[in-house]
PDB file of C-alpha atoms in Angstrom:
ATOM      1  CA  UNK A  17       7.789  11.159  13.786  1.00  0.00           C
ATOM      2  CA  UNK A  18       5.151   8.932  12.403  1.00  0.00           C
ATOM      3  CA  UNK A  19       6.314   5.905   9.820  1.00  0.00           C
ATOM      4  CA  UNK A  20       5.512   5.391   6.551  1.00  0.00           C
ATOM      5  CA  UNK A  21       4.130   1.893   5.717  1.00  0.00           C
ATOM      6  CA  UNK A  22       3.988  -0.579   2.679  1.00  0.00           C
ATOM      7  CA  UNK A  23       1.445  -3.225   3.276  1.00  0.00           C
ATOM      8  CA  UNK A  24       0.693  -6.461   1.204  1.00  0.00           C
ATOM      9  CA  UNK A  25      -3.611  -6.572   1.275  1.00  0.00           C
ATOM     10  CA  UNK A  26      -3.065  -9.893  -0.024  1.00  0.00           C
ATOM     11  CA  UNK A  27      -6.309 -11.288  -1.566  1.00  0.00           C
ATOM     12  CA  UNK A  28      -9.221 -10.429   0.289  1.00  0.00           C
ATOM     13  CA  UNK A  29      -9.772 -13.260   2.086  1.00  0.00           C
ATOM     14  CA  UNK A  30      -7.416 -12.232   4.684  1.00  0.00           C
ATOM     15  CA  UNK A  31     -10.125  -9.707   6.115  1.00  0.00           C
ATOM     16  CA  UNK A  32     -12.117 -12.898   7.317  1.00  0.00           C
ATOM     17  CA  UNK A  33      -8.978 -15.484   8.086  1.00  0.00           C
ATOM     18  CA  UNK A  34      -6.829 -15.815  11.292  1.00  0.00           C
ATOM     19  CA  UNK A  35      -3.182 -16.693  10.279  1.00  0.00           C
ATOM     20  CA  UNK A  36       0.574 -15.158  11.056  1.00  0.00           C
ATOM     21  CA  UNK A  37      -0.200 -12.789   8.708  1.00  0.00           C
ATOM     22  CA  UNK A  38      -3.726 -10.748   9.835  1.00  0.00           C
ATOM     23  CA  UNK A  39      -2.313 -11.490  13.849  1.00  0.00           C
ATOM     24  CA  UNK A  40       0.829  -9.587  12.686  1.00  0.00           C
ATOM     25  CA  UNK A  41      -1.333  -6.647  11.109  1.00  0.00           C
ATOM     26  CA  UNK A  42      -3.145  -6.646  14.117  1.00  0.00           C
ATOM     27  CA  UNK A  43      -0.526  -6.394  16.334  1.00  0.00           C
ATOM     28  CA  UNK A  44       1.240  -3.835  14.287  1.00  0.00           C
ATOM     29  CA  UNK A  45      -1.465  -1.525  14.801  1.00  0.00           C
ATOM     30  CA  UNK A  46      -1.502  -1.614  18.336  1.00  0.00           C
ATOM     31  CA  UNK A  47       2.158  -1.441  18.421  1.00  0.00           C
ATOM     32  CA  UNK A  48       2.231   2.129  16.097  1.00  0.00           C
ATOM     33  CA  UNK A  49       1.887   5.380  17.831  1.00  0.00           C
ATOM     34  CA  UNK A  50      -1.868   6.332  17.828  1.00  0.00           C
ATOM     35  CA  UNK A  51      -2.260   8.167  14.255  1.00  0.00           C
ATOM     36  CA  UNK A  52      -4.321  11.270  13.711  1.00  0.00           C
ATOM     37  CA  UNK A  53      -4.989   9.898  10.181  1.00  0.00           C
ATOM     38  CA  UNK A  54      -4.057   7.789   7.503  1.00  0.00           C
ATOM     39  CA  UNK A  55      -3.494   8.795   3.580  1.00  0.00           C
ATOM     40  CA  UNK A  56      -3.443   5.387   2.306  1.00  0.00           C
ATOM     41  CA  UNK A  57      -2.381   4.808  -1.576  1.00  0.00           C
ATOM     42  CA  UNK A  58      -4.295   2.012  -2.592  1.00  0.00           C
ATOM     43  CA  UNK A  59      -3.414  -0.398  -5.742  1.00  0.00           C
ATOM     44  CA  UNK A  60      -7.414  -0.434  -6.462  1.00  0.00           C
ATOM     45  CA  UNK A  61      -7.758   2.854  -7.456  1.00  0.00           C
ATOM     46  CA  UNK A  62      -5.975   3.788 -10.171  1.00  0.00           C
ATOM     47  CA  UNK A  63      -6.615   7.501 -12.063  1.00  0.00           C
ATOM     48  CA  UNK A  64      -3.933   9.455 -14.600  1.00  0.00           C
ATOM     49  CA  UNK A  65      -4.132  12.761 -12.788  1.00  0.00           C
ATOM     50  CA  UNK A  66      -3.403  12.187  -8.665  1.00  0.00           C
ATOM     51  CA  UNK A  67      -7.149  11.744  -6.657  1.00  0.00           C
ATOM     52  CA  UNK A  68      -7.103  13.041  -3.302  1.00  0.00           C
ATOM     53  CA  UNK A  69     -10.443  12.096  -1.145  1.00  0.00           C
ATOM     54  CA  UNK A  70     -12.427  14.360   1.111  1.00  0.00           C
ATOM     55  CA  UNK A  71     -15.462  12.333   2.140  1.00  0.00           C
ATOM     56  CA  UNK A  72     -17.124  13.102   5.534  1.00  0.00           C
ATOM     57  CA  UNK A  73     -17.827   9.408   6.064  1.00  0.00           C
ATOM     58  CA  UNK A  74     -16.964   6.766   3.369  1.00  0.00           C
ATOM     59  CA  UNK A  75     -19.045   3.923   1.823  1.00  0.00           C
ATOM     60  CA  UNK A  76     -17.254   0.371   1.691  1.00  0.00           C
ATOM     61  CA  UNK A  77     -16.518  -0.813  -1.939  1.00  0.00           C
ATOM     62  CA  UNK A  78     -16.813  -4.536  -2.485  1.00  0.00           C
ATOM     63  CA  UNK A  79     -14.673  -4.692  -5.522  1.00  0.00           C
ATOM     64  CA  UNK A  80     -14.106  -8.677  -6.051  1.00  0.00           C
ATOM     65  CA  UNK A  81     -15.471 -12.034  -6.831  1.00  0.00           C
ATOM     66  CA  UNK A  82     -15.720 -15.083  -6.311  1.00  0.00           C
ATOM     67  CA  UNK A  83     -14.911 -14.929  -2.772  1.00  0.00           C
ATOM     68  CA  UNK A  84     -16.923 -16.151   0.183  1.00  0.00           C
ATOM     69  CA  UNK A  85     -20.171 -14.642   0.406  1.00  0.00           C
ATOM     70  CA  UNK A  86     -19.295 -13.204   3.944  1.00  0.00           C
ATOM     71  CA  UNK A  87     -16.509 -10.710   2.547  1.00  0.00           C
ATOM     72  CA  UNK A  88     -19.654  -9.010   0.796  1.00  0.00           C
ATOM     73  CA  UNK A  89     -21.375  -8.692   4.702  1.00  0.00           C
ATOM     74  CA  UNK A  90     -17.776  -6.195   5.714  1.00  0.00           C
ATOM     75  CA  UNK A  91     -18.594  -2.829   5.968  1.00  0.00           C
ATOM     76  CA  UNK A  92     -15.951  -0.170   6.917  1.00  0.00           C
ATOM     77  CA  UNK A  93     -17.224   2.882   8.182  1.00  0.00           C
ATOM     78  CA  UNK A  94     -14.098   5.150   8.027  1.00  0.00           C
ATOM     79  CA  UNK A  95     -14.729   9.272   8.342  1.00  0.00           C
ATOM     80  CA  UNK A  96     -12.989  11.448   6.459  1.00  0.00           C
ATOM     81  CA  UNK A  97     -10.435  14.857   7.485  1.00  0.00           C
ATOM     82  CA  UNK A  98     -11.268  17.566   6.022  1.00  0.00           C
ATOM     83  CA  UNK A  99      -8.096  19.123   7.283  1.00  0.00           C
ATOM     84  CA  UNK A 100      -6.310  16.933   6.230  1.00  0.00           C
ATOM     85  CA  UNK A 101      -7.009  16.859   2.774  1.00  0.00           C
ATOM     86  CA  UNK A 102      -6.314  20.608   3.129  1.00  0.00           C
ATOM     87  CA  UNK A 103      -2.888  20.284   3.825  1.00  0.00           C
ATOM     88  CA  UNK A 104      -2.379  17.745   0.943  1.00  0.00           C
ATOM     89  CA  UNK A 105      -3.445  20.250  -1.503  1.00  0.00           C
ATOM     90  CA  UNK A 106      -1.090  22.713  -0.224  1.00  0.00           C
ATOM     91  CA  UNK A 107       1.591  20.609  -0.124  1.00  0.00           C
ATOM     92  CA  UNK A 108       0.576  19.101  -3.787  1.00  0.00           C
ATOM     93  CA  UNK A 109       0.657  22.698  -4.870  1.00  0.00           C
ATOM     94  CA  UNK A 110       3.731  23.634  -3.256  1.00  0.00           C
ATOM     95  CA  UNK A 111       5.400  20.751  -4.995  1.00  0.00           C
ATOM     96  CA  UNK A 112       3.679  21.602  -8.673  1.00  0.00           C
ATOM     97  CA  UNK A 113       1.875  18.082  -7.792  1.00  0.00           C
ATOM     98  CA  UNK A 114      -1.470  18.238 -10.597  1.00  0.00           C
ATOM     99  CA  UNK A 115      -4.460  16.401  -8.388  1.00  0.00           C
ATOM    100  CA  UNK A 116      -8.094  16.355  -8.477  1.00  0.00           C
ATOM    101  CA  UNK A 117      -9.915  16.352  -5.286  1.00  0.00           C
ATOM    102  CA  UNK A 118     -12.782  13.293  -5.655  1.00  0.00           C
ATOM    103  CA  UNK A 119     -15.799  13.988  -2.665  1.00  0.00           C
ATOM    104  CA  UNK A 120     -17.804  10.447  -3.595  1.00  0.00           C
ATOM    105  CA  UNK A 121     -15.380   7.142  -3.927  1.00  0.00           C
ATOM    106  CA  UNK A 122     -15.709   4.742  -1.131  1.00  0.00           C
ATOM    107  CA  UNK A 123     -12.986   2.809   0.438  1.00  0.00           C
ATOM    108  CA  UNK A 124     -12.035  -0.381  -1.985  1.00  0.00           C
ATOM    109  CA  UNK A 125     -10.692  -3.417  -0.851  1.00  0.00           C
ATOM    110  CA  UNK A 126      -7.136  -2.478  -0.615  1.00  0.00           C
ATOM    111  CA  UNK A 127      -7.707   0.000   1.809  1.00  0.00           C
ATOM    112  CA  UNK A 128     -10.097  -1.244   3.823  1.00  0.00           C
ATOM    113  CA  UNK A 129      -8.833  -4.495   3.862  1.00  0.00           C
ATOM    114  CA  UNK A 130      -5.805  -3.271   5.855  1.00  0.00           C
ATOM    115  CA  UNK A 131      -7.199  -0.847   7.246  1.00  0.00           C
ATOM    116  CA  UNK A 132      -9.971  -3.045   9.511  1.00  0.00           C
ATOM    117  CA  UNK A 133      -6.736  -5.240  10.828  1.00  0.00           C
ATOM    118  CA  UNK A 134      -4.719  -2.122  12.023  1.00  0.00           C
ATOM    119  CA  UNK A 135      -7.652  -0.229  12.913  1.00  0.00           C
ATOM    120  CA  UNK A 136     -10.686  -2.897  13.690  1.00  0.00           C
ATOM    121  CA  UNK A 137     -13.031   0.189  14.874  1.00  0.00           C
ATOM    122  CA  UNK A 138     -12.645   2.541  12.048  1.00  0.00           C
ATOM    123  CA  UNK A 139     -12.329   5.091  14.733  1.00  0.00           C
ATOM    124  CA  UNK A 140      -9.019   6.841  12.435  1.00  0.00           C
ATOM    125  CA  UNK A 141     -10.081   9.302   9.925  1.00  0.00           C
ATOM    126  CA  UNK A 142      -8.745   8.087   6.355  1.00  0.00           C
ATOM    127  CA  UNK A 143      -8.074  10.323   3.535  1.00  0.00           C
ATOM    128  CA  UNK A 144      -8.233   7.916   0.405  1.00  0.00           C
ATOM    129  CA  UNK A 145      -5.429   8.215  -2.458  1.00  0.00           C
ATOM    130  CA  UNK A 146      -5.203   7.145  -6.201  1.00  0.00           C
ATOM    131  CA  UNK A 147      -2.138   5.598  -7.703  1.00  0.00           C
ATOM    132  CA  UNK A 148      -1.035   6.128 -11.401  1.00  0.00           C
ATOM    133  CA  UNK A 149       0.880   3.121 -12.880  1.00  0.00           C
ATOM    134  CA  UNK A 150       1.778   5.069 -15.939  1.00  0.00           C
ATOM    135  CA  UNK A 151       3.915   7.267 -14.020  1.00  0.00           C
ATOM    136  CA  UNK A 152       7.691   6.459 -13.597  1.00  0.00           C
ATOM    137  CA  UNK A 153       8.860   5.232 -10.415  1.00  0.00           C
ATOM    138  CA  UNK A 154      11.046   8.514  -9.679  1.00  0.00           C
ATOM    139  CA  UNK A 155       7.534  10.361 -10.139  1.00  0.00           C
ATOM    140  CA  UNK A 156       5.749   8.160  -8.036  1.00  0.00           C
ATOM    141  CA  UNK A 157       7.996   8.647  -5.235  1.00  0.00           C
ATOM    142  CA  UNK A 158       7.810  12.538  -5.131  1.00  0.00           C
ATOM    143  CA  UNK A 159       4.378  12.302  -4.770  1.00  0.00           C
ATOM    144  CA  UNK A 160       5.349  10.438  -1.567  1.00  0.00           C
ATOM    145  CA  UNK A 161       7.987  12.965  -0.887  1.00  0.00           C
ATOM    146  CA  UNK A 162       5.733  15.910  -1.055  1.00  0.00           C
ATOM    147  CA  UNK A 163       3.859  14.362   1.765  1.00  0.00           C
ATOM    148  CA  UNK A 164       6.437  13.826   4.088  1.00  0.00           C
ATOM    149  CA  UNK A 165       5.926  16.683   6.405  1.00  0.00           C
ATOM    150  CA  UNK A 166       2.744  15.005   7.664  1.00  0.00           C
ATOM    151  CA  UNK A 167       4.532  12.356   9.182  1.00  0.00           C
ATOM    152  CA  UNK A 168       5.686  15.039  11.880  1.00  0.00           C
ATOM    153  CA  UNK A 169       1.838  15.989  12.897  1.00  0.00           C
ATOM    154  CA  UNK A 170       1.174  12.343  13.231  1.00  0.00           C
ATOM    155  CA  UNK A 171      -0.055  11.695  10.509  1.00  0.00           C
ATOM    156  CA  UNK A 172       0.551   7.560   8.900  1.00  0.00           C
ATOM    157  CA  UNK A 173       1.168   6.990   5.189  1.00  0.00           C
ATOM    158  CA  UNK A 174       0.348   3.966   3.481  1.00  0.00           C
ATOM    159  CA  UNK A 175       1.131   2.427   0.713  1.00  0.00           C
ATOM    160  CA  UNK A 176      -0.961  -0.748  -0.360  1.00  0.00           C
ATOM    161  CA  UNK A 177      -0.527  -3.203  -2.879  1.00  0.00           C
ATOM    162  CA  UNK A 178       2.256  -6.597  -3.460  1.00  0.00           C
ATOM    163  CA  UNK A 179       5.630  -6.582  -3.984  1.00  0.00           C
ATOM    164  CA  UNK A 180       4.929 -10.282  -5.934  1.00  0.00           C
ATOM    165  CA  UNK A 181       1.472  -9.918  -7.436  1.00  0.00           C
ATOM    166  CA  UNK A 182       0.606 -12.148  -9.778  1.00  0.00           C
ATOM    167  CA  UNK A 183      -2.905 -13.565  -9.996  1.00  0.00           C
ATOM    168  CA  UNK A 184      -2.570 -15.627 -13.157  1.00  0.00           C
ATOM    169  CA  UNK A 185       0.277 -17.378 -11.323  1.00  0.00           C
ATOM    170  CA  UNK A 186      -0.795 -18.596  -8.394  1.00  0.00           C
ATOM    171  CA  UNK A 187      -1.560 -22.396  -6.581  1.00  0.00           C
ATOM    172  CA  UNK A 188      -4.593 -21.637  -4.817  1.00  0.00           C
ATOM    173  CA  UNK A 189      -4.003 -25.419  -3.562  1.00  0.00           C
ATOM    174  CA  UNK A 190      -0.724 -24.965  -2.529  1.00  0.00           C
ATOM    175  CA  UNK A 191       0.416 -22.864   0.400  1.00  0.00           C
ATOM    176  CA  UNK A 192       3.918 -23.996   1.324  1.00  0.00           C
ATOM    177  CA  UNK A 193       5.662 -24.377  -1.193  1.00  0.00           C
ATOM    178  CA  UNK A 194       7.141 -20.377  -2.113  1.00  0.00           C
ATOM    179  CA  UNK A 195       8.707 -19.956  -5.937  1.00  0.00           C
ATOM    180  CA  UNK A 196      12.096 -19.389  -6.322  1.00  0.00           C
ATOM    181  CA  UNK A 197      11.326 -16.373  -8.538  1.00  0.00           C
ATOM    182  CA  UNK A 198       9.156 -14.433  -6.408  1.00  0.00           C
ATOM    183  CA  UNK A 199      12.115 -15.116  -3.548  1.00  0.00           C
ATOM    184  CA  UNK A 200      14.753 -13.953  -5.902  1.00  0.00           C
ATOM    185  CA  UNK A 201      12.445 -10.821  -6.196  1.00  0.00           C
ATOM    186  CA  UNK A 202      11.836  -9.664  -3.150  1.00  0.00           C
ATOM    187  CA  UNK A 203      15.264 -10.574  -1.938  1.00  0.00           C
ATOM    188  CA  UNK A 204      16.775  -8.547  -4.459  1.00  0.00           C
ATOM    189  CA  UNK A 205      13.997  -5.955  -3.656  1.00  0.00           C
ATOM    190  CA  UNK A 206      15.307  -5.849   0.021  1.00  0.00           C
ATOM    191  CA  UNK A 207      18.893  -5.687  -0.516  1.00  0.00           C
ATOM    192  CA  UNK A 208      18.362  -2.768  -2.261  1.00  0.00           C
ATOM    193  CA  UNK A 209      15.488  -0.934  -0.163  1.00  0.00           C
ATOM    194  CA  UNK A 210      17.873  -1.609   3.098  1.00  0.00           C
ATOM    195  CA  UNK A 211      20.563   0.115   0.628  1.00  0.00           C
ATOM    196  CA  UNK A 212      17.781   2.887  -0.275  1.00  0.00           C
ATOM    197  CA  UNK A 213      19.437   2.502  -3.894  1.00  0.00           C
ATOM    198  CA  UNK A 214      16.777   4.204  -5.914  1.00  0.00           C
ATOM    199  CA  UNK A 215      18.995   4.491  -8.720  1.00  0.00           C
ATOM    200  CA  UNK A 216      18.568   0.582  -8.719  1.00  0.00           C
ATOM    201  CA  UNK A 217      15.162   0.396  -7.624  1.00  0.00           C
ATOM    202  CA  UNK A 218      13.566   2.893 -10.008  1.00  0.00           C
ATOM    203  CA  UNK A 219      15.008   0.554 -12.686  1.00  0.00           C
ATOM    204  CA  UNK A 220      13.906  -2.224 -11.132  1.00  0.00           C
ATOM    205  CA  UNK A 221      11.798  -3.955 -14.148  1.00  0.00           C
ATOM    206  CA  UNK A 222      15.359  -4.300 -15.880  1.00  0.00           C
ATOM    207  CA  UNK A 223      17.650  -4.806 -13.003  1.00  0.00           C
ATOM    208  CA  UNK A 224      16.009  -7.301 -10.613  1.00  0.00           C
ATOM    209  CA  UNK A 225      15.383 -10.847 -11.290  1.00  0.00           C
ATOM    210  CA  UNK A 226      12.056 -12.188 -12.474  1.00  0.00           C
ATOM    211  CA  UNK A 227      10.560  -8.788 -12.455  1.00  0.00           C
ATOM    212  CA  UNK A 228       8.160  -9.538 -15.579  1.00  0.00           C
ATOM    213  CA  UNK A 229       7.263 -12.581 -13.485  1.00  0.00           C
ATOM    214  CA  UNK A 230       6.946 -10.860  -9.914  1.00  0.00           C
ATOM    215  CA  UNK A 231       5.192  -7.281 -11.382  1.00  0.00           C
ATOM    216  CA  UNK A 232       3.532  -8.494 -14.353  1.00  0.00           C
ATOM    217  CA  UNK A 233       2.358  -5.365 -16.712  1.00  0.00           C
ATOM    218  CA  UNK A 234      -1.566  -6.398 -16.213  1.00  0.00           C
ATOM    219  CA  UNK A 235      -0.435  -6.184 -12.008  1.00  0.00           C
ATOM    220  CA  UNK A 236       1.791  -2.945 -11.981  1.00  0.00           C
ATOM    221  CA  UNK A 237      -0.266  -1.162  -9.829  1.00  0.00           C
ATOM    222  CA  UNK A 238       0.344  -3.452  -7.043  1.00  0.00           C
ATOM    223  CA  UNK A 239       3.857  -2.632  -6.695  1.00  0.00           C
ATOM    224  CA  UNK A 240       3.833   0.780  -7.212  1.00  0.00           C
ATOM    225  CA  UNK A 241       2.627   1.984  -3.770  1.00  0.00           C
ATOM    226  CA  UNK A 242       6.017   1.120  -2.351  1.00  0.00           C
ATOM    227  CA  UNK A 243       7.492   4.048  -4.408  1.00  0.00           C
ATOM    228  CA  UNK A 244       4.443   6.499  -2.887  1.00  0.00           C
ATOM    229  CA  UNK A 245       5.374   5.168   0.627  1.00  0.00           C
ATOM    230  CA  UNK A 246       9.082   5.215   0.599  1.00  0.00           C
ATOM    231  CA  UNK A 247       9.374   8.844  -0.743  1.00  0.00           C
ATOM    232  CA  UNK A 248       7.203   9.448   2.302  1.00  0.00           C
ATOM    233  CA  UNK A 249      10.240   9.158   4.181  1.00  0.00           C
ATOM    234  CA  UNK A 250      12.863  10.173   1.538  1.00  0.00           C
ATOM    235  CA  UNK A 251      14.667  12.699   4.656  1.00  0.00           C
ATOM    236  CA  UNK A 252      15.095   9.757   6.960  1.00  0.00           C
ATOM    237  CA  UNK A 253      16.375   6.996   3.935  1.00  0.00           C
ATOM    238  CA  UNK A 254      15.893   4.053   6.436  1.00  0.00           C
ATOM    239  CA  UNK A 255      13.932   0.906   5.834  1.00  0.00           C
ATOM    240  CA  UNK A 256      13.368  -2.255   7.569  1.00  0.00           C
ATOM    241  CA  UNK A 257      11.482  -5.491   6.197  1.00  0.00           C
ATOM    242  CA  UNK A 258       9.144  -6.450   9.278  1.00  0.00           C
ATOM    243  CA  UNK A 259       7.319  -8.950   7.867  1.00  0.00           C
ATOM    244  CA  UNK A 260       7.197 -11.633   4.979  1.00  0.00           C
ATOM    245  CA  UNK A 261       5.478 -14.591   4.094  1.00  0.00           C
ATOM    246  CA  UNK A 262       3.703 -16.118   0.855  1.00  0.00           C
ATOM    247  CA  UNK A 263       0.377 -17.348   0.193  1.00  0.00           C
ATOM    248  CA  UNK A 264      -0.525 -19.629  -2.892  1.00  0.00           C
ATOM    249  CA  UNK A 265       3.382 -20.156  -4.314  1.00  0.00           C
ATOM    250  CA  UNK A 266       4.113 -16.795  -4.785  1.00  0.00           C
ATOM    251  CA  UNK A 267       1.799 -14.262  -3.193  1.00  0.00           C
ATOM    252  CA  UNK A 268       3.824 -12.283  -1.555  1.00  0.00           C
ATOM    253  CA  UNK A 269       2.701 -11.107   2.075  1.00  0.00           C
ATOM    254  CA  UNK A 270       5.076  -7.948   2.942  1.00  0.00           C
ATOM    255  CA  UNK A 271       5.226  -5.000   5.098  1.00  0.00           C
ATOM    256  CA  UNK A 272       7.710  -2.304   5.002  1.00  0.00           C
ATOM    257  CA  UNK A 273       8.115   0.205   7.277  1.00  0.00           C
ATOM    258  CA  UNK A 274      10.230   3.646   5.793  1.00  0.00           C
ATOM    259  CA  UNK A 275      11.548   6.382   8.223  1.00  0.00           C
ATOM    260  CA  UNK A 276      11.772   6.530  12.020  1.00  0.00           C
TER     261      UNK A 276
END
């Protein structure tokens, strides 16, 4: 059975830098059993009712500034699967899931981002998903869980966003020095994923240290992919950290992988 993912997309540089962190993502996707598609949950695209995509062949969505002028040059040809987005609204349905199916977004930068280092040829069909930050974490997780069955027909599930995500906070001149607080975060963050404590984790903004610091509410969005990806695998309740670093103090670089 296929994995579910949580990815870091980091700021968009990365889709244009060669460090420990892109070579990992790299790697990772030649490492992963050959997918038949991804649904990827992307922090960038945020709507109050669940989107699901079904685009034959989606534009790329340069949604940032102030970047190098190459970034805007990237262009991400993905296709769609029809099929695909089929079974999600059966399974949506089937789980009382409300959605709305959207035929025109492109893919934004959290998706495609990722998706160029784990998939350089966009040769995997992608089927583009919304994230609701409004939505408690328990809700955002059987969103996830109503999706799990795809894992079994090969299908990968991705969640992308930050587990530390804090723009207003970081030292854009600084990359080796990492901030106690967003360490105290994630640690606390893995002790209880490893765990798979959701009582703990779905109360995480009161329980874990410096979570107003490491999920500010203007940067919400960013960690709530985890909770789409994780309930992904809610019948296998195994996780494993398999990679972190930090970029500018306290940008946290993480990927979780959920399941078997």
């Amino acid at each position: 059975m296929m994995p579910s993912l949580f990815i870091a997309h980091g700021a968009p540089l990365i889709a244009i830098e060669k460090n420990e962190y892109t070579s990992f993502i790299h790697q990772l996707g030649k490492s992963l059993p050959r997918p038949k598609a991804v649904v990827l949950f992307s922090a960038h695209w945020e709507s109050p009712i669940q989107k699901v995509s079904d685009v034959q062949q989606y534009t790329t969505i340069h949604d940032f500034g102030g970047f190098d002028p190459a970034l805007f040059n990237i262009e991400y040809p993905a296709r769609g699967e029809h099929q695909v987005t089929e079974e999600i609204k059966a399974l949506f349905n089937e789980s009382g899931i409300q959605f709305e199916i959207d035929g025109q977004r492109g893919l934004d930068h959290g998706a495609w981002v990722v998706l160029r280092l784990l998939y350089p040829e966009a040769d995997v069909p992608v089927i583009s998903m919304s994230v609701n930050p409004i939505l408690s974490p328990e809700e955002q997780y059987k969103v996830g869980k109503a999706l799990s069955v795809l894992r079994s027909s090969d299908i990968l599930i991705i969640g992308s966003g930050g587990t530390v995500h804090n723009l207003r906070a970081l030292d854009w001149a600084d990359d080796k020095k990492v901030e106690s607080r967003a360490l105290d975060f994630d640690n606390w963050l893995a002790e209880h994923l490893n765990k798979w404590d959701t009582e703990a984790l779905f109360h995480y903004n009161t329980l874990a240290p410096s979570a107003d610091f490491a999920v500010p509410p203007f940067g919400k969005e960013h960690f709530i992919p985890l909770f789409y990806a994780m309930g992904a695998a809610d019948e296998s309740r195994k996780a494993a950290l398999l990679h972190r670093s930090y970029r500018y103090g306290n940008l946290s670089h993480s990927v979780w992988q959920f399941g078997e």
